[in-house]
Coordinates of C-alpha atoms in Angstrom, one line a residue:
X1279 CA 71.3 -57.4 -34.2
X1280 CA 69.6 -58.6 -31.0
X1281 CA 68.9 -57.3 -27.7
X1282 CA 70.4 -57.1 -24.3
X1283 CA 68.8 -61.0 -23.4
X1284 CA 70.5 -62.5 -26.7
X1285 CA 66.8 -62.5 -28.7
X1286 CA 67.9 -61.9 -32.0
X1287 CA 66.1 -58.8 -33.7
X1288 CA 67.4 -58.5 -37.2
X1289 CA 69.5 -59.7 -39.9
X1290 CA 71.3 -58.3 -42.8
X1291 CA 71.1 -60.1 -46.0
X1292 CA 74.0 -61.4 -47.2
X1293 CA 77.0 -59.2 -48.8
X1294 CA 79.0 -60.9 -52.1
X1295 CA 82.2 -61.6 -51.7
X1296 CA 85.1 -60.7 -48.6
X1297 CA 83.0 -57.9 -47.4
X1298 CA 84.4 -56.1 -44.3
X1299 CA 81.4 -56.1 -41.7
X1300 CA 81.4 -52.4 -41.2
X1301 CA 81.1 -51.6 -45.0
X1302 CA 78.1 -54.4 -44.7
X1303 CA 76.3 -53.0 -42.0
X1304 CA 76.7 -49.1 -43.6
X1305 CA 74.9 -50.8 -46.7
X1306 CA 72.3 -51.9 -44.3
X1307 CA 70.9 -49.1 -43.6
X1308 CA 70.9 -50.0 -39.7
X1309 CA 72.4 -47.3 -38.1
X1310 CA 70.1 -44.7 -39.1
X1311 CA 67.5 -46.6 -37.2
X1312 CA 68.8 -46.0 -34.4
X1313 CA 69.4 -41.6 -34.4
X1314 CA 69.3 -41.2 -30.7
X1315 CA 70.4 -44.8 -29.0
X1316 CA 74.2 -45.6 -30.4
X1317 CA 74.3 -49.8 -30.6
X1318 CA 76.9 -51.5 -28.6
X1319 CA 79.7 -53.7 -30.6
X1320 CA 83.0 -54.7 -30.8
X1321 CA 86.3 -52.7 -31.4
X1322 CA 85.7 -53.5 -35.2
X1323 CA 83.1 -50.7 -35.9
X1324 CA 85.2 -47.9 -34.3
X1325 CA 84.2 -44.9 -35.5
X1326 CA 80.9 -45.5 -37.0
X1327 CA 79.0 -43.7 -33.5
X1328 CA 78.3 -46.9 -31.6
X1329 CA 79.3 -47.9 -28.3
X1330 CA 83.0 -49.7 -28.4
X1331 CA 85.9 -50.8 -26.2
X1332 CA 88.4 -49.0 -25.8
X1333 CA 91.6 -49.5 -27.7
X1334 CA 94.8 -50.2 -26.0
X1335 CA 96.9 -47.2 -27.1
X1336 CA 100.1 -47.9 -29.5
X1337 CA 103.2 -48.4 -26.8
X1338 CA 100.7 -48.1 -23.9
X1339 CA 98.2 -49.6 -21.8
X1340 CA 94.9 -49.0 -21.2
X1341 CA 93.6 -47.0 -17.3
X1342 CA 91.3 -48.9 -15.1
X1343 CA 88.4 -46.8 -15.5
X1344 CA 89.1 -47.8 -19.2
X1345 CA 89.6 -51.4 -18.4
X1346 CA 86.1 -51.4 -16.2
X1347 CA 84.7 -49.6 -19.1
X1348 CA 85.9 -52.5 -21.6
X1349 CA 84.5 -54.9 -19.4
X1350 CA 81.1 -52.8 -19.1
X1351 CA 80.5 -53.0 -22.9
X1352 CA 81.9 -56.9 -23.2
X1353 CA 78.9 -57.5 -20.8
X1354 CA 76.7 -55.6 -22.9
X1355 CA 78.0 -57.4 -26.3
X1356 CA 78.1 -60.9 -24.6
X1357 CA 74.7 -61.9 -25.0
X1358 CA 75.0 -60.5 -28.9
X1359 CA 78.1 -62.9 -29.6
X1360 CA 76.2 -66.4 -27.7
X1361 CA 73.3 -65.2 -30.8
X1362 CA 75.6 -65.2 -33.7
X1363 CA 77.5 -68.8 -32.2
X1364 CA 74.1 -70.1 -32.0
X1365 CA 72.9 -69.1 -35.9
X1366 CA 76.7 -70.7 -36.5
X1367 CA 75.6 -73.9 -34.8
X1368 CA 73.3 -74.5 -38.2
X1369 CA 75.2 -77.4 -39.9
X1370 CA 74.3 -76.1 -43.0
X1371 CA 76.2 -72.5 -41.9
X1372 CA 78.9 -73.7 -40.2
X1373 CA 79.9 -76.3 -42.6
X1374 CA 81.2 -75.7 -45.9
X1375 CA 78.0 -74.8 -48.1
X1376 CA 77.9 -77.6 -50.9
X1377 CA 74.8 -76.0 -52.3
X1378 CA 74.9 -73.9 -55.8
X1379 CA 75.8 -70.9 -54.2
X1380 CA 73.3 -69.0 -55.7
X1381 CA 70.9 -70.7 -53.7
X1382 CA 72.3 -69.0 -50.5
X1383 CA 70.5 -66.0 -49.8
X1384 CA 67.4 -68.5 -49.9
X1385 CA 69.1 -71.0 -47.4
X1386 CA 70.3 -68.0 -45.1
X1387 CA 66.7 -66.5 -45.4
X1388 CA 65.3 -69.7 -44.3
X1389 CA 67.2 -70.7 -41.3
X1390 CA 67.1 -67.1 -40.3
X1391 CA 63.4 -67.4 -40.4
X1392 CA 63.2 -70.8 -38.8
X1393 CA 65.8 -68.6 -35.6
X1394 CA 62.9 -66.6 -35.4
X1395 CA 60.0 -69.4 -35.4
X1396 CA 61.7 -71.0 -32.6
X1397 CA 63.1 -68.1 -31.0
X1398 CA 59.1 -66.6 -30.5
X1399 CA 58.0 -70.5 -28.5
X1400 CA 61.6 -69.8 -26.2

């Protein structure tokens, strides 16, 4: 999670295994912190209460006030996708991980922390 500038906020520890990212964020906990403001996100969490786009209908096409509302929230979600590319521009995360893997939590912990060190001098 980050905010509207791109200043990551939070993340979630790591899930085992092929976990789809809305059952990983409803183990989070997340949502409930946030009762009265919906997050924004992408077409994946659909349904969970959060801001989305707008899905192109099966054998149709989206309006134009659904289109300008699409690109409303990409606007919005923008700034959230350049902060996950840059925790991905780790080489140790976006290489394969040739650590024992169950020293990963502790790796992902540690650059996550080291986001936030330099994040708090930008």
């Amino acid at each position: 999670a980050c905010d509207l500038t791109g200043r990551l906020a939070w993340v979630s520890d790591p899930t085992p295994g092929a976990t789809h990212d809305t059952k990983a964020l409803r183990l989070t906990g997340l949502l409930e912190h946030f009762p009265n403001t919906p997050p924004v996100a992408d077409k994946g969490y659909t349904g969970l209460g959060m801001i989305t786009p707008e899905r192109k209908p099966v054998h149709g096409e989206l309006t134009e006030n659904q289109k300008q509302y699409n690109r409303t929230i990409n606007k919005l979600r923008a700034p959230v996708e350049r902060a996950i590319a840059n925790l991905k521009t780790w080489r140790i995360l976006h290489t394969g991980y040739r650590r024992p893997i169950h020293t990963f939590p502790q790796t992902i912990t540690t650059v996550i922390a080291l986001e936030f060190y330099k994040n708090s001098f930008a």
